[in-house]
Amino acid sequence: MLPERRRQYLETIGIDLWVKRIRAVSAVAPAAAAAAPEVVAAAPEAAVEWQQLVDEVRRCTLCPLHSTRTQGVLGVGPKRADWLVIGEAPGAEEDRRGEPFVGAAGQLLDAMLRAIGLDRRTNVYIANVLKSRPPNNRDPRPEEVEACLPYLVRQIALLQPKIMLAVGRIAAQNLLGTDAPLGRLRGRVHHFGERQTPLVVTYHPAYLLRTPADKRKAWEDLKFARSVYQQLTQGAADGHRS
Ligand code: SF4
């Protein structure tokens, strides 16, 4: 990515004080862009399973949230994305539009992703732990997460992402089965599920809109996640060469 464009993205997310350091790391950005996968549609069998998931979430009544939602929100993005971003649950706008991370928080997430060379249209799939909106955006209840998490597990099995980015405390704690504060979960590589997919934790963009001072920490998290991804894909490339 051109340094000037990266600077513009970072200014958008409010990290304009970091230009010098960002320019210093920009040399690795082309590698990230080069490693981005092609947009590949799901294989026919997988397409059937994806459609089943869509239909099941649409009809789902496994927890009480079905009675207050407008619609279930499964997720959005290419079905073979290397990156999977996971948030908490749909908000009011997402519930209306049927897509995760729209509105101001979605725009900030997009800018954050672009700052590390990612684009939700080409190499990032975005989903939530809960597929239905909790009333008044209250925190998900344990029984709701328990009912809904199998949908996400099935999504992950179909996507087979190389890396997961959990945004926000609720997503991180529920995915990792911990009540540790977000600050203790950041800055290290966790693993999720049968495939032990690497998982990195950062702040939710809605939180960052309310607490701009923490955008710097979020930028550190993103750079960390990008370095983890680069190590993973570089390792795979080296393995193929040997
Ligand atoms: S939150 Fe999940 S389990 Fe609950 S109704 Fe929605 S799709 Fe079903």
JSON list of C-alpha atoms and ligand atoms in Angstrom, two decimals:
[
{"chain": "A", "resi": 1, "resn": "MET", "atom": "CA", "xyz": [0.00, 0.00, 0.00]},
{"chain": "A", "resi": 2, "resn": "LEU", "atom": "CA", "xyz": [1.28, 3.47, -0.84]},
{"chain": "A", "resi": 3, "resn": "PRO", "atom": "CA", "xyz": [2.50, 5.33, 2.27]},
{"chain": "A", "resi": 4, "resn": "GLU", "atom": "CA", "xyz": [0.26, 8.29, 1.48]},
{"chain": "A", "resi": 5, "resn": "ARG", "atom": "CA", "xyz": [-2.83, 6.12, 1.21]},
{"chain": "A", "resi": 6, "resn": "ARG", "atom": "CA", "xyz": [-1.95, 4.34, 4.46]},
{"chain": "A", "resi": 7, "resn": "ARG", "atom": "CA", "xyz": [-1.53, 7.72, 6.12]},
{"chain": "A", "resi": 8, "resn": "GLN", "atom": "CA", "xyz": [-4.99, 8.72, 4.94]},
{"chain": "A", "resi": 9, "resn": "TYR", "atom": "CA", "xyz": [-6.52, 5.55, 6.36]},
{"chain": "A", "resi": 10, "resn": "LEU", "atom": "CA", "xyz": [-4.77, 6.07, 9.66]},
{"chain": "A", "resi": 11, "resn": "GLU", "atom": "CA", "xyz": [-5.94, 9.65, 9.82]},
{"chain": "A", "resi": 12, "resn": "THR", "atom": "CA", "xyz": [-9.46, 8.34, 9.26]},
{"chain": "A", "resi": 13, "resn": "ILE", "atom": "CA", "xyz": [-9.18, 6.12, 12.30]},
{"chain": "A", "resi": 14, "resn": "GLY", "atom": "CA", "xyz": [-7.51, 8.88, 14.29]},
{"chain": "A", "resi": 15, "resn": "ILE", "atom": "CA", "xyz": [-3.91, 7.69, 14.42]},
{"chain": "A", "resi": 16, "resn": "ASP", "atom": "CA", "xyz": [-2.30, 10.60, 12.66]},
{"chain": "A", "resi": 17, "resn": "LEU", "atom": "CA", "xyz": [0.45, 10.98, 15.27]},
{"chain": "A", "resi": 18, "resn": "TRP", "atom": "CA", "xyz": [2.10, 7.80, 14.16]},
{"chain": "A", "resi": 19, "resn": "VAL", "atom": "CA", "xyz": [3.06, 8.67, 10.63]},
{"chain": "A", "resi": 20, "resn": "LYS", "atom": "CA", "xyz": [6.82, 8.19, 11.07]},
{"chain": "A", "resi": 21, "resn": "ARG", "atom": "CA", "xyz": [6.50, 4.75, 12.62]},
{"chain": "A", "resi": 22, "resn": "ILE", "atom": "CA", "xyz": [3.88, 3.75, 10.09]},
{"chain": "A", "resi": 23, "resn": "ARG", "atom": "CA", "xyz": [6.14, 4.73, 7.24]},
{"chain": "A", "resi": 24, "resn": "ALA", "atom": "CA", "xyz": [8.83, 2.63, 8.84]},
{"chain": "A", "resi": 25, "resn": "VAL", "atom": "CA", "xyz": [6.63, -0.46, 8.76]},
{"chain": "A", "resi": 26, "resn": "SER", "atom": "CA", "xyz": [5.08, 0.27, 5.40]},
{"chain": "A", "resi": 27, "resn": "ALA", "atom": "CA", "xyz": [7.82, -1.71, 3.72]},
{"chain": "A", "resi": 28, "resn": "VAL", "atom": "CA", "xyz": [6.07, -4.91, 4.83]},
{"chain": "A", "resi": 29, "resn": "ALA", "atom": "CA", "xyz": [2.66, -3.83, 3.57]},
{"chain": "A", "resi": 30, "resn": "PRO", "atom": "CA", "xyz": [3.13, -5.02, -0.04]},
{"chain": "A", "resi": 31, "resn": "ALA", "atom": "CA", "xyz": [3.90, -8.47, 1.31]},
{"chain": "A", "resi": 32, "resn": "ALA", "atom": "CA", "xyz": [0.57, -8.44, 3.14]},
{"chain": "A", "resi": 33, "resn": "ALA", "atom": "CA", "xyz": [-1.19, -7.31, 0.02]},
{"chain": "A", "resi": 34, "resn": "ALA", "atom": "CA", "xyz": [0.59, -9.91, -2.07]},
{"chain": "A", "resi": 35, "resn": "ALA", "atom": "CA", "xyz": [-0.40, -12.61, 0.40]},
{"chain": "A", "resi": 36, "resn": "ALA", "atom": "CA", "xyz": [-4.07, -11.65, 0.16]},
{"chain": "A", "resi": 37, "resn": "PRO", "atom": "CA", "xyz": [-6.02, -14.51, -1.37]},
{"chain": "A", "resi": 38, "resn": "GLU", "atom": "CA", "xyz": [-7.98, -14.28, -4.55]},
{"chain": "A", "resi": 39, "resn": "VAL", "atom": "CA", "xyz": [-11.70, -13.93, -4.14]},
{"chain": "A", "resi": 40, "resn": "VAL", "atom": "CA", "xyz": [-12.87, -17.47, -4.45]},
{"chain": "A", "resi": 41, "resn": "ALA", "atom": "CA", "xyz": [-16.48, -18.53, -4.30]},
{"chain": "A", "resi": 42, "resn": "ALA", "atom": "CA", "xyz": [-17.43, -21.47, -2.14]},
{"chain": "A", "resi": 43, "resn": "ALA", "atom": "CA", "xyz": [-17.21, -24.96, -3.71]},
{"chain": "A", "resi": 44, "resn": "PRO", "atom": "CA", "xyz": [-20.62, -26.40, -4.72]},
{"chain": "A", "resi": 45, "resn": "GLU", "atom": "CA", "xyz": [-20.93, -28.64, -1.63]},
{"chain": "A", "resi": 46, "resn": "ALA", "atom": "CA", "xyz": [-19.85, -25.81, 0.62]},
{"chain": "A", "resi": 47, "resn": "ALA", "atom": "CA", "xyz": [-22.33, -23.50, -1.13]},
{"chain": "A", "resi": 48, "resn": "VAL", "atom": "CA", "xyz": [-25.12, -25.87, -0.15]},
{"chain": "A", "resi": 49, "resn": "GLU", "atom": "CA", "xyz": [-23.94, -25.85, 3.46]},
{"chain": "A", "resi": 50, "resn": "TRP", "atom": "CA", "xyz": [-23.69, -22.06, 3.45]},
{"chain": "A", "resi": 51, "resn": "GLN", "atom": "CA", "xyz": [-27.25, -21.82, 2.19]},
{"chain": "A", "resi": 52, "resn": "GLN", "atom": "CA", "xyz": [-28.39, -24.22, 4.91]},
{"chain": "A", "resi": 53, "resn": "LEU", "atom": "CA", "xyz": [-26.76, -21.98, 7.49]},
{"chain": "A", "resi": 54, "resn": "VAL", "atom": "CA", "xyz": [-28.46, -18.90, 6.06]},
{"chain": "A", "resi": 55, "resn": "ASP", "atom": "CA", "xyz": [-31.83, -20.65, 6.13]},
{"chain": "A", "resi": 56, "resn": "GLU", "atom": "CA", "xyz": [-31.38, -22.03, 9.63]},
{"chain": "A", "resi": 57, "resn": "VAL", "atom": "CA", "xyz": [-30.36, -18.68, 11.08]},
{"chain": "A", "resi": 58, "resn": "ARG", "atom": "CA", "xyz": [-33.27, -17.03, 9.30]},
{"chain": "A", "resi": 59, "resn": "ARG", "atom": "CA", "xyz": [-35.73, -19.48, 10.89]},
{"chain": "A", "resi": 60, "resn": "CYS", "atom": "CA", "xyz": [-33.89, -19.94, 14.19]},
{"chain": "A", "resi": 61, "resn": "THR", "atom": "CA", "xyz": [-35.90, -19.85, 17.41]},
{"chain": "A", "resi": 62, "resn": "LEU", "atom": "CA", "xyz": [-33.32, -21.49, 19.65]},
{"chain": "A", "resi": 63, "resn": "CYS", "atom": "CA", "xyz": [-33.13, -18.54, 22.02]},
{"chain": "A", "resi": 64, "resn": "PRO", "atom": "CA", "xyz": [-35.53, -15.75, 22.97]},
{"chain": "A", "resi": 65, "resn": "LEU", "atom": "CA", "xyz": [-33.74, -13.18, 20.82]},
{"chain": "A", "resi": 66, "resn": "HIS", "atom": "CA", "xyz": [-35.63, -14.41, 17.78]},
{"chain": "A", "resi": 67, "resn": "SER", "atom": "CA", "xyz": [-38.77, -12.72, 19.08]},
{"chain": "A", "resi": 68, "resn": "THR", "atom": "CA", "xyz": [-37.25, -9.22, 19.21]},
{"chain": "A", "resi": 69, "resn": "ARG", "atom": "CA", "xyz": [-34.95, -9.20, 16.19]},
{"chain": "A", "resi": 70, "resn": "THR", "atom": "CA", "xyz": [-35.81, -7.97, 12.72]},
{"chain": "A", "resi": 71, "resn": "GLN", "atom": "CA", "xyz": [-33.66, -10.63, 11.09]},
{"chain": "A", "resi": 72, "resn": "GLY", "atom": "CA", "xyz": [-30.77, -12.96, 11.79]},
{"chain": "A", "resi": 73, "resn": "VAL", "atom": "CA", "xyz": [-27.39, -11.66, 10.63]},
{"chain": "A", "resi": 74, "resn": "LEU", "atom": "CA", "xyz": [-25.12, -14.54, 9.64]},
{"chain": "A", "resi": 75, "resn": "GLY", "atom": "CA", "xyz": [-22.12, -12.64, 8.31]},
{"chain": "A", "resi": 76, "resn": "VAL", "atom": "CA", "xyz": [-20.65, -11.09, 5.20]},
{"chain": "A", "resi": 77, "resn": "GLY", "atom": "CA", "xyz": [-17.59, -11.51, 3.03]},
{"chain": "A", "resi": 78, "resn": "PRO", "atom": "CA", "xyz": [-15.86, -13.87, 0.63]},
{"chain": "A", "resi": 79, "resn": "LYS", "atom": "CA", "xyz": [-16.35, -17.51, 1.54]},
{"chain": "A", "resi": 80, "resn": "ARG", "atom": "CA", "xyz": [-12.65, -18.29, 1.32]},
{"chain": "A", "resi": 81, "resn": "ALA", "atom": "CA", "xyz": [-11.27, -15.30, 3.22]},
{"chain": "A", "resi": 82, "resn": "ASP", "atom": "CA", "xyz": [-8.04, -15.77, 5.16]},
{"chain": "A", "resi": 83, "resn": "TRP", "atom": "CA", "xyz": [-9.20, -13.33, 7.83]},
{"chain": "A", "resi": 84, "resn": "LEU", "atom": "CA", "xyz": [-12.26, -13.72, 10.03]},
{"chain": "A", "resi": 85, "resn": "VAL", "atom": "CA", "xyz": [-13.32, -10.76, 12.16]},
{"chain": "A", "resi": 86, "resn": "ILE", "atom": "CA", "xyz": [-15.75, -11.62, 14.95]},
{"chain": "A", "resi": 87, "resn": "GLY", "atom": "CA", "xyz": [-17.75, -9.12, 16.95]},
{"chain": "A", "resi": 88, "resn": "GLU", "atom": "CA", "xyz": [-20.37, -9.41, 19.62]},
{"chain": "A", "resi": 89, "resn": "ALA", "atom": "CA", "xyz": [-23.84, -9.19, 18.08]},
{"chain": "A", "resi": 90, "resn": "PRO", "atom": "CA", "xyz": [-25.78, -7.13, 15.55]},
{"chain": "A", "resi": 91, "resn": "GLY", "atom": "CA", "xyz": [-26.71, -3.60, 16.62]},
{"chain": "A", "resi": 92, "resn": "ALA", "atom": "CA", "xyz": [-29.79, -1.68, 15.56]},
{"chain": "A", "resi": 93, "resn": "GLU", "atom": "CA", "xyz": [-28.47, -0.79, 12.10]},
{"chain": "A", "resi": 94, "resn": "GLU", "atom": "CA", "xyz": [-27.14, -4.30, 11.48]},
{"chain": "A", "resi": 95, "resn": "ASP", "atom": "CA", "xyz": [-30.48, -5.76, 12.57]},
{"chain": "A", "resi": 96, "resn": "ARG", "atom": "CA", "xyz": [-32.24, -3.52, 10.04]},
{"chain": "A", "resi": 97, "resn": "ARG", "atom": "CA", "xyz": [-29.87, -4.12, 7.16]},
{"chain": "A", "resi": 98, "resn": "GLY", "atom": "CA", "xyz": [-28.97, -7.76, 7.74]},
{"chain": "A", "resi": 99, "resn": "GLU", "atom": "CA", "xyz": [-25.22, -7.15, 7.61]},
{"chain": "A", "resi": 100, "resn": "PRO", "atom": "CA", "xyz": [-22.66, -7.00, 10.42]},
{"chain": "A", "resi": 101, "resn": "PHE", "atom": "CA", "xyz": [-20.63, -3.89, 11.17]},
{"chain": "A", "resi": 102, "resn": "VAL", "atom": "CA", "xyz": [-22.44, -1.22, 9.23]},
{"chain": "A", "resi": 103, "resn": "GLY", "atom": "CA", "xyz": [-22.85, 2.37, 10.40]},
{"chain": "A", "resi": 104, "resn": "ALA", "atom": "CA", "xyz": [-20.13, 4.35, 12.16]},
{"chain": "A", "resi": 105, "resn": "ALA", "atom": "CA", "xyz": [-18.52, 1.34, 13.88]},
{"chain": "A", "resi": 106, "resn": "GLY", "atom": "CA", "xyz": [-18.47, -0.51, 10.57]},
{"chain": "A", "resi": 107, "resn": "GLN", "atom": "CA", "xyz": [-16.82, 2.40, 8.83]},
{"chain": "A", "resi": 108, "resn": "LEU", "atom": "CA", "xyz": [-14.15, 2.54, 11.51]},
{"chain": "A", "resi": 109, "resn": "LEU", "atom": "CA", "xyz": [-13.61, -1.23, 11.24]},
{"chain": "A", "resi": 110, "resn": "ASP", "atom": "CA", "xyz": [-13.21, -0.88, 7.47]},
{"chain": "A", "resi": 111, "resn": "ALA", "atom": "CA", "xyz": [-10.64, 1.87, 7.94]},
{"chain": "A", "resi": 112, "resn": "MET", "atom": "CA", "xyz": [-8.77, -0.21, 10.52]},
{"chain": "A", "resi": 113, "resn": "LEU", "atom": "CA", "xyz": [-8.69, -3.16, 8.15]},
{"chain": "A", "resi": 114, "resn": "ARG", "atom": "CA", "xyz": [-7.57, -1.05, 5.22]},
{"chain": "A", "resi": 115, "resn": "ALA", "atom": "CA", "xyz": [-4.71, 0.31, 7.35]},
{"chain": "A", "resi": 116, "resn": "ILE", "atom": "CA", "xyz": [-3.23, -3.21, 7.37]},
{"chain": "A", "resi": 117, "resn": "GLY", "atom": "CA", "xyz": [-4.00, -3.86, 3.71]},
{"chain": "A", "resi": 118, "resn": "LEU", "atom": "CA", "xyz": [-7.32, -5.69, 4.14]},
{"chain": "A", "resi": 119, "resn": "ASP", "atom": "CA", "xyz": [-10.70, -5.15, 2.54]},
{"chain": "A", "resi": 120, "resn": "ARG", "atom": "CA", "xyz": [-13.96, -6.77, 3.60]},
{"chain": "A", "resi": 121, "resn": "ARG", "atom": "CA", "xyz": [-14.95, -7.18, -0.04]},
{"chain": "A", "resi": 122, "resn": "THR", "atom": "CA", "xyz": [-11.95, -9.30, -0.92]},
{"chain": "A", "resi": 123, "resn": "ASN", "atom": "CA", "xyz": [-10.13, -10.94, 1.97]},
{"chain": "A", "resi": 124, "resn": "VAL", "atom": "CA", "xyz": [-12.08, -10.59, 5.22]},
{"chain": "A", "resi": 125, "resn": "TYR", "atom": "CA", "xyz": [-15.21, -12.36, 6.40]},
{"chain": "A", "resi": 126, "resn": "ILE", "atom": "CA", "xyz": [-17.09, -10.57, 9.18]},
{"chain": "A", "resi": 127, "resn": "ALA", "atom": "CA", "xyz": [-19.45, -12.21, 11.64]},
{"chain": "A", "resi": 128, "resn": "ASN", "atom": "CA", "xyz": [-20.67, -11.99, 15.22]},
{"chain": "A", "resi": 129, "resn": "VAL", "atom": "CA", "xyz": [-20.88, -14.43, 18.11]},
{"chain": "A", "resi": 130, "resn": "LEU", "atom": "CA", "xyz": [-24.65, -13.85, 18.24]},
{"chain": "A", "resi": 131, "resn": "LYS", "atom": "CA", "xyz": [-26.68, -13.77, 15.05]},
{"chain": "A", "resi": 132, "resn": "SER", "atom": "CA", "xyz": [-29.63, -11.85, 16.51]},
{"chain": "A", "resi": 133, "resn": "ARG", "atom": "CA", "xyz": [-29.66, -8.46, 18.15]},
{"chain": "A", "resi": 134, "resn": "PRO", "atom": "CA", "xyz": [-30.11, -8.34, 21.94]},
{"chain": "A", "resi": 135, "resn": "PRO", "atom": "CA", "xyz": [-32.73, -5.74, 22.88]},
{"chain": "A", "resi": 136, "resn": "ASN", "atom": "CA", "xyz": [-31.24, -2.30, 23.59]},
{"chain": "A", "resi": 137, "resn": "ASN", "atom": "CA", "xyz": [-27.80, -3.70, 22.75]},
{"chain": "A", "resi": 138, "resn": "ARG", "atom": "CA", "xyz": [-27.51, -5.36, 26.15]},
{"chain": "A", "resi": 139, "resn": "ASP", "atom": "CA", "xyz": [-24.74, -7.91, 26.67]},
{"chain": "A", "resi": 140, "resn": "PRO", "atom": "CA", "xyz": [-25.48, -11.41, 25.39]},
{"chain": "A", "resi": 141, "resn": "ARG", "atom": "CA", "xyz": [-26.59, -13.88, 28.04]},
{"chain": "A", "resi": 142, "resn": "PRO", "atom": "CA", "xyz": [-24.63, -17.11, 28.49]},
{"chain": "A", "resi": 143, "resn": "GLU", "atom": "CA", "xyz": [-27.56, -19.26, 27.38]},
{"chain": "A", "resi": 144, "resn": "GLU", "atom": "CA", "xyz": [-27.92, -17.16, 24.20]},
{"chain": "A", "resi": 145, "resn": "VAL", "atom": "CA", "xyz": [-24.24, -17.60, 23.39]},
{"chain": "A", "resi": 146, "resn": "GLU", "atom": "CA", "xyz": [-24.49, -21.31, 24.08]},
{"chain": "A", "resi": 147, "resn": "ALA", "atom": "CA", "xyz": [-27.44, -21.61, 21.70]},
{"chain": "A", "resi": 148, "resn": "CYS", "atom": "CA", "xyz": [-25.88, -19.53, 18.94]},
{"chain": "A", "resi": 149, "resn": "LEU", "atom": "CA", "xyz": [-22.19, -20.43, 19.01]},
{"chain": "A", "resi": 150, "resn": "PRO", "atom": "CA", "xyz": [-22.64, -23.64, 16.96]},
{"chain": "A", "resi": 151, "resn": "TYR", "atom": "CA", "xyz": [-23.60, -21.47, 13.97]},
{"chain": "A", "resi": 152, "resn": "LEU", "atom": "CA", "xyz": [-20.29, -19.64, 14.21]},
{"chain": "A", "resi": 153, "resn": "VAL", "atom": "CA", "xyz": [-18.40, -22.91, 14.63]},
{"chain": "A", "resi": 154, "resn": "ARG", "atom": "CA", "xyz": [-20.01, -24.16, 11.42]},
{"chain": "A", "resi": 155, "resn": "GLN", "atom": "CA", "xyz": [-19.12, -20.92, 9.65]},
{"chain": "A", "resi": 156, "resn": "ILE", "atom": "CA", "xyz": [-15.51, -21.31, 10.74]},
{"chain": "A", "resi": 157, "resn": "ALA", "atom": "CA", "xyz": [-15.45, -24.93, 9.54]},
{"chain": "A", "resi": 158, "resn": "LEU", "atom": "CA", "xyz": [-16.63, -23.77, 6.11]},
{"chain": "A", "resi": 159, "resn": "LEU", "atom": "CA", "xyz": [-14.42, -20.70, 5.91]},
{"chain": "A", "resi": 160, "resn": "GLN", "atom": "CA", "xyz": [-11.25, -22.27, 7.35]},
{"chain": "A", "resi": 161, "resn": "PRO", "atom": "CA", "xyz": [-9.72, -18.85, 7.99]},
{"chain": "A", "resi": 162, "resn": "LYS", "atom": "CA", "xyz": [-6.00, -18.59, 8.60]},
{"chain": "A", "resi": 163, "resn": "ILE", "atom": "CA", "xyz": [-6.46, -16.06, 11.40]},
{"chain": "A", "resi": 164, "resn": "MET", "atom": "CA", "xyz": [-9.28, -14.72, 13.54]},
{"chain": "A", "resi": 165, "resn": "LEU", "atom": "CA", "xyz": [-9.56, -11.25, 15.00]},
{"chain": "A", "resi": 166, "resn": "ALA", "atom": "CA", "xyz": [-11.92, -11.00, 17.98]},
{"chain": "A", "resi": 167, "resn": "VAL", "atom": "CA", "xyz": [-13.08, -7.41, 18.39]},
{"chain": "A", "resi": 168, "resn": "GLY", "atom": "CA", "xyz": [-14.28, -6.43, 21.83]},
{"chain": "A", "resi": 169, "resn": "ARG", "atom": "CA", "xyz": [-14.42, -7.99, 25.27]},
{"chain": "A", "resi": 170, "resn": "ILE", "atom": "CA", "xyz": [-17.65, -9.89, 24.75]},
{"chain": "A", "resi": 171, "resn": "ALA", "atom": "CA", "xyz": [-16.48, -11.64, 21.59]},
{"chain": "A", "resi": 172, "resn": "ALA", "atom": "CA", "xyz": [-13.05, -12.40, 23.03]},
{"chain": "A", "resi": 173, "resn": "GLN", "atom": "CA", "xyz": [-14.33, -13.75, 26.33]},
{"chain": "A", "resi": 174, "resn": "ASN", "atom": "CA", "xyz": [-17.00, -15.93, 24.75]},
{"chain": "A", "resi": 175, "resn": "LEU", "atom": "CA", "xyz": [-14.69, -17.34, 22.09]},
{"chain": "A", "resi": 176, "resn": "LEU", "atom": "CA", "xyz": [-11.93, -18.05, 24.56]},
{"chain": "A", "resi": 177, "resn": "GLY", "atom": "CA", "xyz": [-14.16, -19.20, 27.43]},
{"chain": "A", "resi": 178, "resn": "THR", "atom": "CA", "xyz": [-12.67, -16.78, 29.92]},
{"chain": "A", "resi": 179, "resn": "ASP", "atom": "CA", "xyz": [-13.70, -13.81, 32.01]},
{"chain": "A", "resi": 180, "resn": "ALA", "atom": "CA", "xyz": [-10.24, -12.24, 31.81]},
{"chain": "A", "resi": 181, "resn": "PRO", "atom": "CA", "xyz": [-10.32, -8.52, 31.01]},
{"chain": "A", "resi": 182, "resn": "LEU", "atom": "CA", "xyz": [-9.63, -7.50, 27.43]},
{"chain": "A", "resi": 183, "resn": "GLY", "atom": "CA", "xyz": [-6.34, -5.88, 28.44]},
{"chain": "A", "resi": 184, "resn": "ARG", "atom": "CA", "xyz": [-4.99, -9.29, 29.48]},
{"chain": "A", "resi": 185, "resn": "LEU", "atom": "CA", "xyz": [-6.14, -10.97, 26.29]},
{"chain": "A", "resi": 186, "resn": "ARG", "atom": "CA", "xyz": [-4.51, -8.51, 23.88]},
{"chain": "A", "resi": 187, "resn": "GLY", "atom": "CA", "xyz": [-0.97, -8.85, 22.55]},
{"chain": "A", "resi": 188, "resn": "ARG", "atom": "CA", "xyz": [-0.77, -12.64, 22.37]},
{"chain": "A", "resi": 189, "resn": "VAL", "atom": "CA", "xyz": [-1.86, -15.40, 20.04]},
{"chain": "A", "resi": 190, "resn": "HIS", "atom": "CA", "xyz": [-4.75, -17.54, 21.27]},
{"chain": "A", "resi": 191, "resn": "HIS", "atom": "CA", "xyz": [-6.22, -20.48, 19.38]},
{"chain": "A", "resi": 192, "resn": "PHE", "atom": "CA", "xyz": [-9.80, -21.42, 18.62]},
{"chain": "A", "resi": 193, "resn": "GLY", "atom": "CA", "xyz": [-11.63, -24.60, 17.75]},
{"chain": "A", "resi": 194, "resn": "GLU", "atom": "CA", "xyz": [-10.68, -27.95, 16.32]},
{"chain": "A", "resi": 195, "resn": "ARG", "atom": "CA", "xyz": [-8.28, -26.45, 13.82]},
{"chain": "A", "resi": 196, "resn": "GLN", "atom": "CA", "xyz": [-6.65, -24.35, 16.55]},
{"chain": "A", "resi": 197, "resn": "THR", "atom": "CA", "xyz": [-7.00, -21.28, 14.37]},
{"chain": "A", "resi": 198, "resn": "PRO", "atom": "CA", "xyz": [-4.79, -18.44, 15.65]},
{"chain": "A", "resi": 199, "resn": "LEU", "atom": "CA", "xyz": [-6.88, -15.72, 17.26]},
{"chain": "A", "resi": 200, "resn": "VAL", "atom": "CA", "xyz": [-5.84, -12.18, 18.16]},
{"chain": "A", "resi": 201, "resn": "VAL", "atom": "CA", "xyz": [-7.88, -9.85, 20.36]},
{"chain": "A", "resi": 202, "resn": "THR", "atom": "CA", "xyz": [-8.45, -6.12, 19.99]},
{"chain": "A", "resi": 203, "resn": "TYR", "atom": "CA", "xyz": [-10.98, -3.44, 20.87]},
{"chain": "A", "resi": 204, "resn": "HIS", "atom": "CA", "xyz": [-14.45, -3.18, 19.36]},
{"chain": "A", "resi": 205, "resn": "PRO", "atom": "CA", "xyz": [-14.71, -0.22, 16.95]},
{"chain": "A", "resi": 206, "resn": "ALA", "atom": "CA", "xyz": [-17.82, 1.02, 18.76]},
{"chain": "A", "resi": 207, "resn": "TYR", "atom": "CA", "xyz": [-15.72, 1.24, 21.93]},
{"chain": "A", "resi": 208, "resn": "LEU", "atom": "CA", "xyz": [-12.98, 3.06, 20.03]},
{"chain": "A", "resi": 209, "resn": "LEU", "atom": "CA", "xyz": [-15.51, 5.61, 18.82]},
{"chain": "A", "resi": 210, "resn": "ARG", "atom": "CA", "xyz": [-16.32, 6.32, 22.47]},
{"chain": "A", "resi": 211, "resn": "THR", "atom": "CA", "xyz": [-12.71, 6.06, 23.66]},
{"chain": "A", "resi": 212, "resn": "PRO", "atom": "CA", "xyz": [-10.44, 7.43, 20.90]},
{"chain": "A", "resi": 213, "resn": "ALA", "atom": "CA", "xyz": [-7.40, 7.38, 23.20]},
{"chain": "A", "resi": 214, "resn": "ASP", "atom": "CA", "xyz": [-7.31, 3.59, 22.84]},
{"chain": "A", "resi": 215, "resn": "LYS", "atom": "CA", "xyz": [-7.04, 3.72, 19.03]},
{"chain": "A", "resi": 216, "resn": "ARG", "atom": "CA", "xyz": [-3.28, 3.62, 19.41]},
{"chain": "A", "resi": 217, "resn": "LYS", "atom": "CA", "xyz": [-3.51, 0.33, 21.25]},
{"chain": "A", "resi": 218, "resn": "ALA", "atom": "CA", "xyz": [-5.88, -1.00, 18.59]},
{"chain": "A", "resi": 219, "resn": "TRP", "atom": "CA", "xyz": [-3.33, -0.07, 15.93]},
{"chain": "A", "resi": 220, "resn": "GLU", "atom": "CA", "xyz": [-0.69, -2.04, 17.85]},
{"chain": "A", "resi": 221, "resn": "ASP", "atom": "CA", "xyz": [-3.07, -5.01, 17.91]},
{"chain": "A", "resi": 222, "resn": "LEU", "atom": "CA", "xyz": [-3.66, -4.77, 14.17]},
{"chain": "A", "resi": 223, "resn": "LYS", "atom": "CA", "xyz": [0.04, -4.65, 13.41]},
{"chain": "A", "resi": 224, "resn": "PHE", "atom": "CA", "xyz": [0.52, -7.63, 15.71]},
{"chain": "A", "resi": 225, "resn": "ALA", "atom": "CA", "xyz": [-2.25, -9.57, 13.94]},
{"chain": "A", "resi": 226, "resn": "ARG", "atom": "CA", "xyz": [-0.74, -8.70, 10.57]},
{"chain": "A", "resi": 227, "resn": "SER", "atom": "CA", "xyz": [2.67, -9.96, 11.69]},
{"chain": "A", "resi": 228, "resn": "VAL", "atom": "CA", "xyz": [1.12, -13.22, 12.94]},
{"chain": "A", "resi": 229, "resn": "TYR", "atom": "CA", "xyz": [-0.62, -13.66, 9.59]},
{"chain": "A", "resi": 230, "resn": "GLN", "atom": "CA", "xyz": [2.57, -12.92, 7.68]},
{"chain": "A", "resi": 231, "resn": "GLN", "atom": "CA", "xyz": [4.48, -15.48, 9.73]},
{"chain": "A", "resi": 232, "resn": "LEU", "atom": "CA", "xyz": [1.77, -18.06, 9.11]},
{"chain": "A", "resi": 233, "resn": "THR", "atom": "CA", "xyz": [1.61, -17.53, 5.37]},
{"chain": "A", "resi": 234, "resn": "GLN", "atom": "CA", "xyz": [5.38, -17.18, 5.06]},
{"chain": "A", "resi": 235, "resn": "GLY", "atom": "CA", "xyz": [5.81, -20.44, 6.96]},
{"chain": "A", "resi": 236, "resn": "ALA", "atom": "CA", "xyz": [3.33, -22.15, 4.63]},
{"chain": "A", "resi": 237, "resn": "ALA", "atom": "CA", "xyz": [5.15, -20.78, 1.58]},
{"chain": "A", "resi": 238, "resn": "ASP", "atom": "CA", "xyz": [8.50, -21.98, 2.94]},
{"chain": "A", "resi": 239, "resn": "GLY", "atom": "CA", "xyz": [6.98, -25.39, 3.62]},
{"chain": "A", "resi": 240, "resn": "HIS", "atom": "CA", "xyz": [5.81, -25.66, 0.02]},
{"chain": "A", "resi": 241, "resn": "ARG", "atom": "CA", "xyz": [9.24, -24.76, -1.28]},
{"chain": "A", "resi": 242, "resn": "SER", "atom": "CA", "xyz": [11.09, -27.39, 0.78]},
{"chain": "B", "resi": 1, "resn": "SF4", "atom": "S1", "xyz": [-29.23, -15.39, 18.63]},
{"chain": "B", "resi": 1, "resn": "SF4", "atom": "FE1", "xyz": [-28.66, -17.26, 17.55]},
{"chain": "B", "resi": 1, "resn": "SF4", "atom": "S2", "xyz": [-29.63, -18.92, 18.74]},
{"chain": "B", "resi": 1, "resn": "SF4", "atom": "FE2", "xyz": [-30.68, -16.98, 19.29]},
{"chain": "B", "resi": 1, "resn": "SF4", "atom": "S3", "xyz": [-32.42, -16.84, 17.88]},
{"chain": "B", "resi": 1, "resn": "SF4", "atom": "FE3", "xyz": [-30.71, -15.72, 16.95]},
{"chain": "B", "resi": 1, "resn": "SF4", "atom": "S4", "xyz": [-29.74, -17.22, 15.59]},
{"chain": "B", "resi": 1, "resn": "SF4", "atom": "FE4", "xyz": [-31.01, -18.38, 17.04]}
]
